[in-house]
Coordinates of C-alpha atoms in Angstrom, one line a residue:
Chain A
X232 CA 238.2 43.4 -307.5
X233 CA 234.7 41.9 -307.7
X234 CA 231.5 44.1 -307.3
X235 CA 230.9 43.1 -303.8
X236 CA 234.2 44.4 -302.8
X237 CA 233.8 47.6 -304.6
X238 CA 230.4 48.1 -303.1
X239 CA 231.9 47.4 -299.7
X240 CA 234.6 50.0 -300.2
X241 CA 232.1 52.7 -301.5
X242 CA 230.0 51.9 -298.5
X243 CA 233.1 52.4 -296.2
X244 CA 233.8 55.8 -298.0
X245 CA 230.1 56.9 -297.6
X246 CA 230.3 55.9 -293.9
X247 CA 233.4 57.9 -293.4
X248 CA 232.0 61.0 -295.2
X249 CA 228.9 60.8 -293.2
X250 CA 230.8 60.3 -289.9
X251 CA 233.1 63.3 -290.6
X252 CA 230.3 65.4 -291.9
X253 CA 228.0 65.0 -289.0
X254 CA 230.6 64.6 -286.2
X255 CA 230.4 68.4 -285.3
X256 CA 226.6 68.2 -285.3
X257 CA 226.4 65.4 -282.9
X258 CA 229.0 66.8 -280.8
X259 CA 227.4 70.2 -280.6
X260 CA 224.1 68.6 -279.3
X261 CA 225.8 66.2 -276.9
X262 CA 228.2 68.7 -275.5
X263 CA 225.4 71.0 -274.5
X264 CA 223.4 68.3 -272.8
X265 CA 226.5 66.9 -271.0
X266 CA 227.9 70.3 -270.1
X267 CA 229.1 70.2 -266.5
X268 CA 228.7 66.6 -266.2
X269 CA 230.7 64.7 -268.8
X270 CA 234.3 64.7 -269.6
X271 CA 235.5 65.2 -273.2
X272 CA 235.9 61.4 -273.4
X273 CA 232.4 60.9 -272.4
X274 CA 231.3 63.3 -275.1
X275 CA 233.5 61.6 -277.6
X276 CA 232.1 58.3 -276.7
X277 CA 228.7 59.5 -277.0
X278 CA 229.3 61.1 -280.3
X279 CA 230.8 57.9 -281.7
X280 CA 227.8 55.9 -280.5
X281 CA 225.4 58.4 -282.1
X282 CA 227.1 58.1 -285.4
X283 CA 227.5 54.4 -285.2
X284 CA 223.8 54.2 -284.6
X285 CA 223.0 56.5 -287.5
X286 CA 225.1 54.4 -289.8
X287 CA 223.9 51.0 -288.5
X288 CA 220.3 52.1 -288.8
X289 CA 220.4 53.9 -292.0
X290 CA 217.3 52.0 -293.4
X291 CA 215.3 53.6 -290.5
X292 CA 216.1 56.9 -291.8
X293 CA 213.2 58.4 -293.7
X294 CA 213.9 61.5 -295.7
X295 CA 210.3 62.4 -295.5
X296 CA 210.5 62.9 -291.8
X297 CA 213.6 65.1 -291.9
X298 CA 217.1 65.4 -293.1
X299 CA 220.1 63.3 -292.0
X300 CA 221.2 66.2 -289.8
X301 CA 217.9 66.2 -288.0
X302 CA 218.1 62.5 -287.5
X303 CA 221.7 62.8 -286.2
X304 CA 220.4 65.5 -283.8
X305 CA 217.7 63.3 -282.5
X306 CA 219.7 60.4 -282.1
X307 CA 222.6 62.5 -280.3
X308 CA 220.0 63.9 -278.0
X309 CA 218.8 60.6 -277.1
X310 CA 222.3 59.2 -276.5
X311 CA 223.2 62.3 -274.6
X312 CA 220.3 62.2 -272.2
X313 CA 220.9 58.6 -271.5
X314 CA 224.6 59.2 -270.9
X315 CA 223.6 62.0 -268.6
X316 CA 221.3 59.8 -266.7
X317 CA 224.1 57.4 -266.1
X318 CA 226.6 60.1 -265.2
X319 CA 224.4 61.8 -262.7
X320 CA 223.0 58.5 -261.2
X321 CA 224.5 59.4 -257.8
X322 CA 224.4 63.1 -258.0
X323 CA 221.6 65.7 -258.2
X324 CA 222.3 67.8 -261.2
X325 CA 219.1 69.3 -262.6
X326 CA 218.7 70.0 -266.2
X327 CA 218.0 73.7 -266.5
X328 CA 214.5 74.5 -267.7
X329 CA 213.0 71.2 -267.2
X330 CA 209.2 71.2 -267.1
X331 CA 207.6 68.4 -265.2
X332 CA 204.0 67.6 -266.0
X333 CA 201.7 66.3 -263.5
X334 CA 198.8 64.3 -264.9
X335 CA 196.4 61.4 -264.6
X336 CA 196.4 59.7 -268.1
X337 CA 199.5 59.3 -270.1
X338 CA 197.6 59.1 -273.4
X339 CA 195.7 62.2 -272.7
X340 CA 198.8 64.1 -271.7
X341 CA 200.6 62.9 -274.9
X342 CA 197.7 64.2 -277.0
X343 CA 197.7 67.4 -275.1
X344 CA 201.5 68.0 -275.6
X345 CA 201.0 67.4 -279.4
X346 CA 198.1 69.8 -279.4
X347 CA 200.1 72.4 -277.3
X348 CA 203.0 72.3 -279.5
X349 CA 200.9 73.1 -282.4
X350 CA 199.8 76.2 -280.6
X351 CA 203.2 77.5 -280.5
X352 CA 204.5 79.6 -283.4
X353 CA 207.7 78.7 -285.2
X354 CA 209.9 81.0 -283.0
X355 CA 208.4 79.7 -279.8
X356 CA 208.9 76.1 -281.1
X357 CA 212.6 76.7 -281.9
X358 CA 213.1 78.1 -278.5
X359 CA 211.2 75.3 -277.0
X360 CA 213.4 72.7 -278.8
X361 CA 216.7 74.3 -278.1
X362 CA 216.1 75.0 -274.5
X363 CA 213.6 72.3 -273.4
X364 CA 214.5 69.3 -275.6
X365 CA 218.2 70.1 -276.3
X366 CA 219.0 71.9 -273.1
X367 CA 221.2 74.5 -274.7
X368 CA 222.5 77.2 -272.5
X369 CA 221.0 80.6 -273.1
X370 CA 224.2 81.8 -274.8
X371 CA 223.9 79.0 -277.4
X372 CA 220.1 79.7 -277.9
X373 CA 220.7 83.4 -278.4
X374 CA 223.6 82.6 -280.9
X375 CA 221.5 80.2 -282.7
X376 CA 218.4 82.3 -282.9
X377 CA 220.4 85.6 -283.4
X378 CA 218.9 87.2 -280.4
X379 CA 220.4 89.0 -277.5
X380 CA 220.7 87.1 -274.3
X381 CA 218.2 89.4 -272.6
X382 CA 215.9 88.9 -275.5
X383 CA 216.1 85.0 -275.1
X384 CA 215.5 85.3 -271.5
X385 CA 212.3 87.4 -272.0
X386 CA 211.1 85.1 -274.7
X387 CA 211.8 82.1 -272.6
X388 CA 209.9 83.4 -269.7
X389 CA 207.0 84.2 -271.9
X390 CA 207.0 80.7 -273.4
X391 CA 207.3 79.1 -270.0
X392 CA 204.2 81.0 -268.9
X393 CA 202.4 80.2 -272.1
X394 CA 203.1 76.5 -271.7
X395 CA 202.0 76.4 -268.2
X396 CA 198.8 78.3 -269.2
X397 CA 198.1 75.9 -272.1
X398 CA 198.8 72.8 -270.1
X399 CA 196.4 74.1 -267.4
X400 CA 193.7 74.4 -269.8
X401 CA 194.0 70.8 -270.2
X402 CA 194.0 70.2 -266.4
X403 CA 197.6 69.5 -266.4
X404 CA 199.8 71.0 -263.8
X405 CA 203.3 72.0 -264.6
X406 CA 206.2 72.3 -262.2
X407 CA 209.8 73.2 -262.9
X408 CA 212.8 70.9 -262.3
X409 CA 213.3 67.3 -262.6
Chain B
X69 CA 194.4 58.1 -257.9
X70 CA 197.9 59.3 -257.6
X71 CA 199.1 61.6 -260.3
X72 CA 201.9 60.8 -262.5
X73 CA 204.8 63.1 -263.1
X74 CA 206.9 63.0 -266.2
X75 CA 209.4 65.5 -267.8
X76 CA 207.7 67.3 -270.7
X77 CA 210.5 66.2 -273.1
X78 CA 209.9 62.4 -272.3
X79 CA 206.3 63.0 -273.5
X80 CA 207.3 64.0 -277.1
X81 CA 207.3 61.3 -279.5
X82 CA 209.9 60.6 -282.3
X83 CA 207.6 62.1 -284.9
X84 CA 207.2 65.4 -283.1
X85 CA 210.9 65.3 -282.1
X86 CA 212.1 65.0 -285.6
X87 CA 209.8 67.8 -286.7
X88 CA 210.9 70.1 -283.9
X89 CA 214.5 69.2 -284.4
X90 CA 214.3 69.8 -288.1
X91 CA 212.8 73.2 -287.6
X92 CA 215.9 74.2 -285.7
X93 CA 218.9 72.3 -286.9
X94 CA 217.8 71.8 -290.5
X95 CA 217.1 75.3 -291.4
X96 CA 219.3 78.2 -291.9
X97 CA 219.6 79.9 -288.6
X98 CA 217.8 83.3 -288.5
X99 CA 220.4 85.4 -287.4
X100 CA 220.8 89.0 -287.7
X101 CA 222.6 90.9 -290.3
X102 CA 224.6 89.4 -293.1
X103 CA 225.9 86.2 -291.7
X104 CA 223.0 84.1 -292.9
X105 CA 222.1 86.0 -296.0
X106 CA 225.5 85.8 -297.4
X107 CA 224.3 83.4 -300.0
X108 CA 221.7 85.8 -301.1
X109 CA 224.1 88.5 -301.1
X110 CA 226.6 86.7 -303.2
X111 CA 224.0 85.8 -305.8
X112 CA 222.9 89.3 -305.9
X113 CA 226.5 90.5 -306.3
X114 CA 227.0 88.1 -309.1
X115 CA 223.9 89.2 -310.8
X116 CA 224.1 92.9 -310.1
X117 CA 227.5 93.5 -311.4
X118 CA 228.0 97.2 -310.8
X119 CA 225.3 99.2 -309.2
X120 CA 224.4 102.6 -310.5
X121 CA 224.5 104.8 -307.4
X122 CA 223.1 107.9 -309.3
X123 CA 219.9 106.2 -310.1
X124 CA 218.8 105.7 -306.5
X125 CA 216.9 108.4 -304.6
X126 CA 218.8 108.6 -301.4
X127 CA 222.0 107.3 -300.1
X128 CA 222.7 107.9 -296.5
X129 CA 225.3 106.9 -294.2
X130 CA 223.1 106.3 -291.3
X131 CA 219.5 105.3 -291.1
X132 CA 217.3 103.5 -288.7
X133 CA 216.2 100.2 -289.9
X134 CA 213.6 98.0 -288.5
X135 CA 214.8 94.4 -288.6
X136 CA 212.2 91.9 -288.0
X137 CA 213.1 89.8 -285.1
X138 CA 215.6 92.4 -284.0
X139 CA 213.5 95.5 -283.7
X140 CA 214.7 99.0 -284.7
X141 CA 218.4 99.2 -285.2
X142 CA 220.7 101.9 -286.1
X143 CA 222.3 101.1 -289.4
X144 CA 225.6 102.6 -288.8
X145 CA 227.2 99.7 -290.4
X146 CA 225.3 99.9 -293.6
X147 CA 227.8 101.7 -295.6
X148 CA 225.5 102.2 -298.5
X149 CA 221.7 102.2 -298.4
X150 CA 219.4 102.7 -301.1
X151 CA 215.7 103.5 -301.0
X152 CA 213.9 103.0 -304.2
X153 CA 212.3 105.9 -306.0
X154 CA 208.9 104.1 -305.9
X155 CA 208.3 101.2 -303.7
X156 CA 207.3 98.2 -305.9
X157 CA 204.6 95.9 -304.7
X158 CA 204.1 92.3 -305.7
X159 CA 201.1 90.2 -305.3
X160 CA 201.4 87.2 -303.3
X161 CA 199.4 84.2 -304.3
X162 CA 197.0 84.4 -301.5
X163 CA 196.1 87.9 -302.4
X164 CA 198.6 89.7 -300.0
X165 CA 201.0 92.3 -301.1
X166 CA 204.8 92.4 -300.7
X167 CA 206.7 95.6 -300.9
X168 CA 210.3 96.1 -301.8
X169 CA 211.7 99.5 -301.2
X170 CA 215.2 99.4 -300.6
X171 CA 218.5 97.7 -300.6
X172 CA 221.6 97.9 -298.7
X173 CA 225.2 97.1 -299.2
X174 CA 227.7 96.4 -296.6
X175 CA 231.4 95.7 -297.9
X176 CA 230.9 93.4 -300.8
X177 CA 227.5 92.3 -299.8
X178 CA 224.1 93.5 -301.0
X179 CA 220.8 92.5 -299.8
X180 CA 217.3 93.7 -300.6
X181 CA 214.7 95.1 -298.2
X182 CA 211.3 93.5 -298.4
X183 CA 208.3 94.3 -296.3
X184 CA 205.1 92.6 -296.2
X185 CA 203.0 95.0 -294.4
X186 CA 199.5 93.6 -294.8
X187 CA 198.8 91.9 -291.5
X188 CA 195.7 90.4 -292.9
X189 CA 198.0 88.3 -295.2
X190 CA 200.1 87.0 -292.5
X191 CA 197.8 86.2 -289.7
X192 CA 194.7 84.3 -289.3
X193 CA 191.8 85.4 -287.0
X194 CA 193.0 83.0 -284.3
X195 CA 196.4 84.5 -284.4
X196 CA 197.8 81.1 -285.6
X197 CA 200.4 80.5 -288.0
X198 CA 198.6 81.1 -291.4
X199 CA 201.4 80.7 -293.8
X200 CA 202.9 77.4 -294.3
X201 CA 204.9 75.8 -296.9
X202 CA 202.1 75.7 -299.4
X203 CA 201.1 79.4 -299.1
X204 CA 204.1 80.6 -300.8
X205 CA 205.1 77.6 -302.9
X206 CA 204.3 79.1 -306.3
X207 CA 204.7 82.8 -305.5
X208 CA 207.1 84.3 -307.9
X209 CA 208.0 87.7 -308.6
X210 CA 210.5 89.1 -311.1
X211 CA 213.3 91.2 -309.5
X212 CA 213.6 92.9 -312.7
X213 CA 210.3 94.4 -312.3
X214 CA 211.1 95.3 -308.8
X215 CA 214.2 97.1 -309.5
X216 CA 213.8 99.0 -312.8
X217 CA 215.2 102.2 -311.4
X218 CA 217.6 101.3 -308.8
X219 CA 219.9 98.8 -310.4
X220 CA 221.4 98.4 -313.8
X221 CA 222.0 94.7 -313.1
X222 CA 220.5 91.8 -314.8
X223 CA 217.5 91.2 -312.3
X224 CA 215.2 91.1 -315.0
X225 CA 216.5 87.8 -316.1
X226 CA 216.2 86.0 -312.8
X227 CA 213.2 84.7 -311.2
X228 CA 212.9 84.7 -307.6
X229 CA 210.5 82.5 -305.9
X230 CA 209.4 82.8 -302.2
X231 CA 209.5 79.3 -301.2
X232 CA 207.8 79.6 -297.9
X233 CA 207.8 81.7 -294.9
X234 CA 206.6 82.0 -291.4
X235 CA 204.9 85.2 -290.3
X236 CA 203.1 86.1 -287.2
X237 CA 201.0 88.7 -285.7
X238 CA 202.7 91.6 -284.1
X239 CA 200.6 91.4 -281.1
X240 CA 202.7 88.6 -279.9
X241 CA 205.6 90.6 -280.8
X242 CA 207.1 87.8 -282.8
X243 CA 209.5 88.0 -285.5
X244 CA 208.8 87.5 -288.9
X245 CA 210.8 85.7 -291.4
X246 CA 210.5 84.6 -294.9
X247 CA 212.7 82.8 -297.4
X248 CA 213.4 83.3 -300.9
X249 CA 214.3 80.5 -303.3
X250 CA 216.7 81.4 -305.8
X251 CA 218.1 78.8 -308.2
X252 CA 216.9 76.0 -306.0
X253 CA 218.6 77.6 -303.1
X254 CA 216.6 78.4 -300.1
X255 CA 217.7 81.7 -298.7
X256 CA 216.4 83.5 -295.8
X257 CA 215.1 87.1 -296.4
X258 CA 215.5 89.6 -293.7
X259 CA 212.8 92.2 -293.6
X260 CA 214.1 95.4 -293.0
X261 CA 212.1 98.7 -292.7
X262 CA 213.8 102.0 -293.1
X263 CA 212.2 104.4 -290.7
X264 CA 211.9 108.1 -291.3
X265 CA 210.3 110.5 -289.0
X266 CA 208.1 112.9 -290.9
X267 CA 209.4 116.4 -291.4
X268 CA 212.8 115.6 -290.3
X269 CA 215.9 115.6 -292.1
X270 CA 218.7 113.2 -291.7
X271 CA 222.0 114.9 -292.1
X272 CA 220.2 117.3 -294.4
X273 CA 219.2 114.3 -296.7
X274 CA 215.6 114.0 -296.8
X275 CA 214.5 110.4 -296.9
X276 CA 211.4 109.5 -298.8
X277 CA 211.2 105.9 -298.0
X278 CA 208.6 105.8 -295.2
X279 CA 206.8 108.5 -293.6
X280 CA 206.0 108.2 -290.1
X281 CA 204.1 109.9 -287.3
X282 CA 205.8 110.3 -283.9
X283 CA 203.2 109.0 -281.5
X284 CA 204.8 109.0 -278.2
X285 CA 208.0 109.2 -276.3
X286 CA 209.3 107.6 -273.3
X287 CA 212.6 107.7 -271.6
X288 CA 214.8 105.1 -270.0
X289 CA 218.0 105.6 -268.1
X290 CA 220.1 105.7 -271.3
X291 CA 217.8 106.0 -274.2
X292 CA 214.7 107.6 -275.5
X293 CA 212.0 105.3 -277.1
X294 CA 210.0 107.0 -279.7
X295 CA 207.0 105.2 -280.9
X296 CA 206.4 106.0 -284.5
X297 CA 203.4 105.2 -286.6
X298 CA 203.8 104.8 -290.4
X299 CA 201.5 107.1 -292.5
X300 CA 200.7 103.8 -294.3
X301 CA 198.0 102.7 -291.8
X302 CA 198.7 99.0 -292.8
X303 CA 201.9 99.2 -291.4
X304 CA 202.6 98.3 -287.8
X305 CA 203.8 100.7 -285.1
X306 CA 207.4 100.8 -284.4
X307 CA 209.6 102.1 -281.7
X308 CA 213.0 103.7 -282.1
X309 CA 215.4 103.8 -279.4
X310 CA 217.8 106.8 -279.3
X311 CA 220.8 106.5 -277.0
X312 CA 222.0 109.6 -275.4
X313 CA 219.9 111.9 -277.4
X314 CA 220.7 115.5 -277.2
X315 CA 218.9 118.6 -278.4
X316 CA 220.6 120.9 -280.9
X317 CA 219.7 124.5 -281.7
X318 CA 219.7 126.0 -285.0
X319 CA 223.4 126.9 -284.6
X320 CA 224.3 123.4 -283.8
X321 CA 224.7 124.0 -280.2
X322 CA 223.8 120.7 -278.3
X323 CA 221.8 120.3 -275.2
X324 CA 221.3 117.3 -273.3
X325 CA 217.8 116.1 -273.1
X326 CA 216.7 115.7 -269.6
X327 CA 213.2 114.7 -270.0
X328 CA 210.9 113.8 -272.7
X329 CA 207.1 113.8 -272.0
X330 CA 205.0 111.1 -273.4
X331 CA 202.5 112.7 -275.5
X332 CA 200.8 112.0 -278.7
X333 CA 202.7 113.5 -281.7
X334 CA 204.9 115.8 -279.8
X335 CA 208.1 116.0 -278.1
X336 CA 208.6 117.9 -275.0
X337 CA 212.0 118.8 -273.7
X338 CA 212.9 120.8 -270.8
X339 CA 216.1 122.6 -270.9
X340 CA 217.5 126.0 -270.5
X341 CA 216.4 128.1 -273.3
X342 CA 219.4 129.6 -275.0
X343 CA 218.2 129.4 -278.5
X344 CA 215.5 127.9 -280.7
X345 CA 215.4 124.3 -280.6
X346 CA 214.9 122.8 -283.8
X347 CA 215.6 119.2 -283.5
X348 CA 217.5 116.7 -281.8
X349 CA 220.6 114.7 -282.4
X350 CA 221.3 111.0 -281.8
X351 CA 224.7 109.8 -282.3
X352 CA 225.9 111.1 -285.6
X353 CA 222.4 112.1 -286.9
X354 CA 220.9 115.3 -286.5
X355 CA 217.1 115.4 -286.7
X356 CA 215.5 118.6 -287.6
X357 CA 211.9 119.4 -287.6
X358 CA 209.7 122.2 -287.9
X359 CA 208.7 123.6 -284.4
X360 CA 205.0 124.7 -284.2
X361 CA 205.3 126.4 -280.9
X362 CA 207.6 126.7 -277.9
X363 CA 207.9 128.4 -274.6
X364 CA 209.5 131.7 -275.2
X365 CA 210.3 133.6 -272.2
X366 CA 210.3 136.8 -274.2
X367 CA 206.5 136.3 -274.6
X368 CA 204.4 138.4 -272.2
X369 CA 202.9 136.3 -269.5
X370 CA 200.0 137.4 -267.4
X371 CA 200.0 135.7 -264.2
X372 CA 196.7 135.1 -262.5
X373 CA 195.9 136.4 -259.1
X374 CA 195.6 133.7 -256.7
X375 CA 193.0 134.1 -254.1
X376 CA 192.8 131.8 -251.1
X377 CA 190.1 132.3 -248.4
X378 CA 191.4 132.9 -245.1
X379 CA 190.4 130.6 -242.2
X380 CA 189.6 131.7 -238.8
X381 CA 192.3 131.6 -236.1
X382 CA 193.4 128.1 -235.3
X383 CA 191.4 126.7 -238.0
X384 CA 192.2 124.5 -240.8
X385 CA 190.1 124.7 -243.9
X386 CA 190.3 122.0 -246.6
X387 CA 190.1 123.8 -250.0
X388 CA 191.2 121.2 -252.7
X389 CA 191.3 124.1 -255.1
X390 CA 193.4 123.9 -258.1
X391 CA 195.2 126.9 -259.4
X392 CA 197.0 127.0 -262.7
X393 CA 199.8 129.3 -263.3
X394 CA 201.6 128.9 -266.7
X395 CA 200.4 125.5 -267.1
X396 CA 201.5 124.4 -263.9
X397 CA 198.7 123.1 -261.9
X398 CA 198.9 123.3 -258.2
X399 CA 196.3 121.9 -255.8
X400 CA 195.9 123.9 -252.7
X401 CA 194.8 121.3 -250.4
X402 CA 194.3 123.2 -247.1
X403 CA 195.0 126.4 -245.4
X404 CA 195.6 126.9 -241.7
X405 CA 195.8 130.1 -239.8
X406 CA 197.7 130.0 -236.4
X407 CA 199.4 132.6 -234.4
X408 CA 202.5 131.6 -236.1
X409 CA 201.2 132.6 -239.4
X410 CA 199.5 131.1 -242.3
X411 CA 200.3 127.5 -243.5
X412 CA 199.2 126.5 -246.9
X413 CA 199.5 122.9 -247.7
X414 CA 199.6 122.2 -251.5
X415 CA 200.3 119.6 -253.9
X416 CA 201.6 119.5 -257.4
X417 CA 199.9 117.0 -259.6
X418 CA 202.1 114.1 -258.5
X419 CA 203.8 115.0 -255.3
X420 CA 202.6 116.9 -252.3
X421 CA 204.7 119.4 -250.5
X422 CA 204.1 121.7 -247.6
X423 CA 204.7 125.2 -247.9
X424 CA 206.6 126.8 -245.1
X425 CA 204.4 128.9 -243.0
X426 CA 204.5 132.5 -243.7
X427 CA 203.7 135.3 -241.3
X428 CA 200.5 137.4 -241.5
X429 CA 202.2 140.3 -243.1
X430 CA 202.6 140.7 -247.0
X431 CA 205.5 138.9 -247.9
X432 CA 207.0 137.0 -250.7
X433 CA 205.3 133.8 -251.7
X434 CA 207.2 130.9 -252.9
X435 CA 205.9 127.7 -254.3
X436 CA 208.4 125.1 -255.1
X437 CA 207.2 122.2 -257.1
X438 CA 209.5 119.4 -257.3
X439 CA 209.0 116.1 -259.1
X440 CA 205.8 117.1 -260.7
X441 CA 204.5 115.6 -263.9
X442 CA 206.8 117.9 -266.0
X443 CA 209.6 115.8 -264.9
X444 CA 212.4 116.5 -262.3
X445 CA 212.3 120.1 -263.2
X446 CA 211.8 122.6 -260.4
X447 CA 209.5 125.4 -260.6
X448 CA 209.6 128.4 -258.5
X449 CA 206.5 130.6 -258.4
X450 CA 207.2 133.8 -256.7
X451 CA 204.9 136.6 -255.8
X452 CA 203.6 138.7 -252.9
X453 CA 200.7 138.8 -250.7
X454 CA 199.4 142.0 -252.2
X455 CA 196.4 142.0 -250.0
X456 CA 195.4 140.6 -246.7
X457 CA 191.7 141.4 -246.3
X458 CA 191.1 139.5 -243.2
X459 CA 188.9 137.2 -245.3
X460 CA 191.2 136.1 -247.9
X461 CA 194.7 136.1 -249.1
X462 CA 195.5 137.6 -252.4
X463 CA 198.6 136.5 -253.9
X464 CA 200.1 138.4 -256.7
X465 CA 202.3 136.1 -258.7
X466 CA 205.1 138.2 -260.1
X467 CA 207.1 135.5 -261.7
X468 CA 206.9 132.0 -262.8
X469 CA 210.5 131.1 -262.6
X470 CA 211.4 127.9 -264.2
X471 CA 215.0 128.5 -263.3
X472 CA 216.3 125.2 -263.8
X473 CA 214.4 123.9 -266.8
X474 CA 212.2 125.3 -269.3
X475 CA 209.7 123.6 -271.6
X476 CA 209.9 123.3 -275.3
X477 CA 207.6 121.5 -277.4
X478 CA 208.4 120.1 -280.7
X479 CA 205.5 119.0 -282.7
X480 CA 206.1 116.7 -285.4
X481 CA 204.3 117.6 -288.7
X482 CA 201.3 115.4 -289.4

């Protein structure tokens, strides 16, 4: 066997390992975003697409920016949201806890978002990420953060108020729902 | 110009998304209890070998613990809990101080108790995140130094390094968390603060870990919240929630607590007095404390004479005069004299009530105060019109009858 073939085989093994290792991670993210919308097949397809993209674009992965797991989550989220859009094209299925910003200037609002996210503490950021970016149900959030459901509700409500307040200081209105 | 509308999540760029995602998915989940400290525990177990229980100061079956991120919890499930003889402090690189005072064991798992009480260390003036990765990067402490008395294990051979942590000001009621790095393994540390109320005994085992002042009490439907303040002024205030608390007397007889007043450094309970109340019990724990004073119905009570000016016939006079009988304040709002008799309108401190009219003759006087500030207790003040001079009514209070409830005060030792 020549070196090229050996390398190919090794790459295949690595790919399979990565695929198997991160399947659950991707599925977890996707299942939460597609819950109530997609079938198991939709979810599986999405997971497959996610991992394919991760493997195909491995050169884009930058360890300085985050772990492979993080990378997988981000890709999975993006795939799931895209799939969700397609699936709900003719339905009105609002994502829970969606905040819509009403603004004039896109550049300004992006800067404001960056600034505001820095104003949040680590726990608030985690909550924000889980709920507003990954649309996890409260039960999942509470499990992930090790908090009671009630506690999550309270923290979420505070966070929502805080975000609205912070955005308002930038002259940006916030309304709920997509 | 028409405003644009975009979902917040669409305005987050990839860089931010990676960061935020990493914070959640790439870190050990901060979950209560032992699940996520299992790694720490296993390492500890491996290092500790056998623990010498005799060298620890106290071992209790139950204790309240404050778990950062969780609040005060009953530690019923902590089968073994150790409080160090002397808390050991260690210096953080930025000048702050960490304290380790206890450790607990559950099944085969052992974890340590670390507190970092100096708020100034953890928060900046702007209440922003102060401690980032770098702040703890090179902070090291020797576990052997920390546990000279408590454990016979090999802690002295192990370096523990706090890799980094996030700590926030309490004003935002945020959780605190910190990570230890042990042998290149990043491990979350749970901060656990054992709570003891000063002067109390827990199942006759005196805990010396932390001394607290009881600051205030409040009651919800099924629990009593006790705000406590550690004697160490640097520590934050905490609250303990007692579910279904009951009073116990010195013979161990239990009484349900109907009401607890909110007052500084004292616990007021209103119950039938059938013995000396010397503590209260919550769950399996019996709390005992010295009682500085309590209502004793054996004590002689001098009731005041209550004099109310008598109005002219068919006249209503606003008095707004407060009378106090045995600590019960009653506001006599107005008095009216009609052919039917004398009508006195009065109010307790919170809720008004109208006294049924009484005739002109000396008769029994009855005040019934319901729902006053002393809780749902009912007070019956009985007496006679001992004199009716034509100008004023003189009421002789013969008895202040707190038939349903009595007041007992528990003062927690300073």
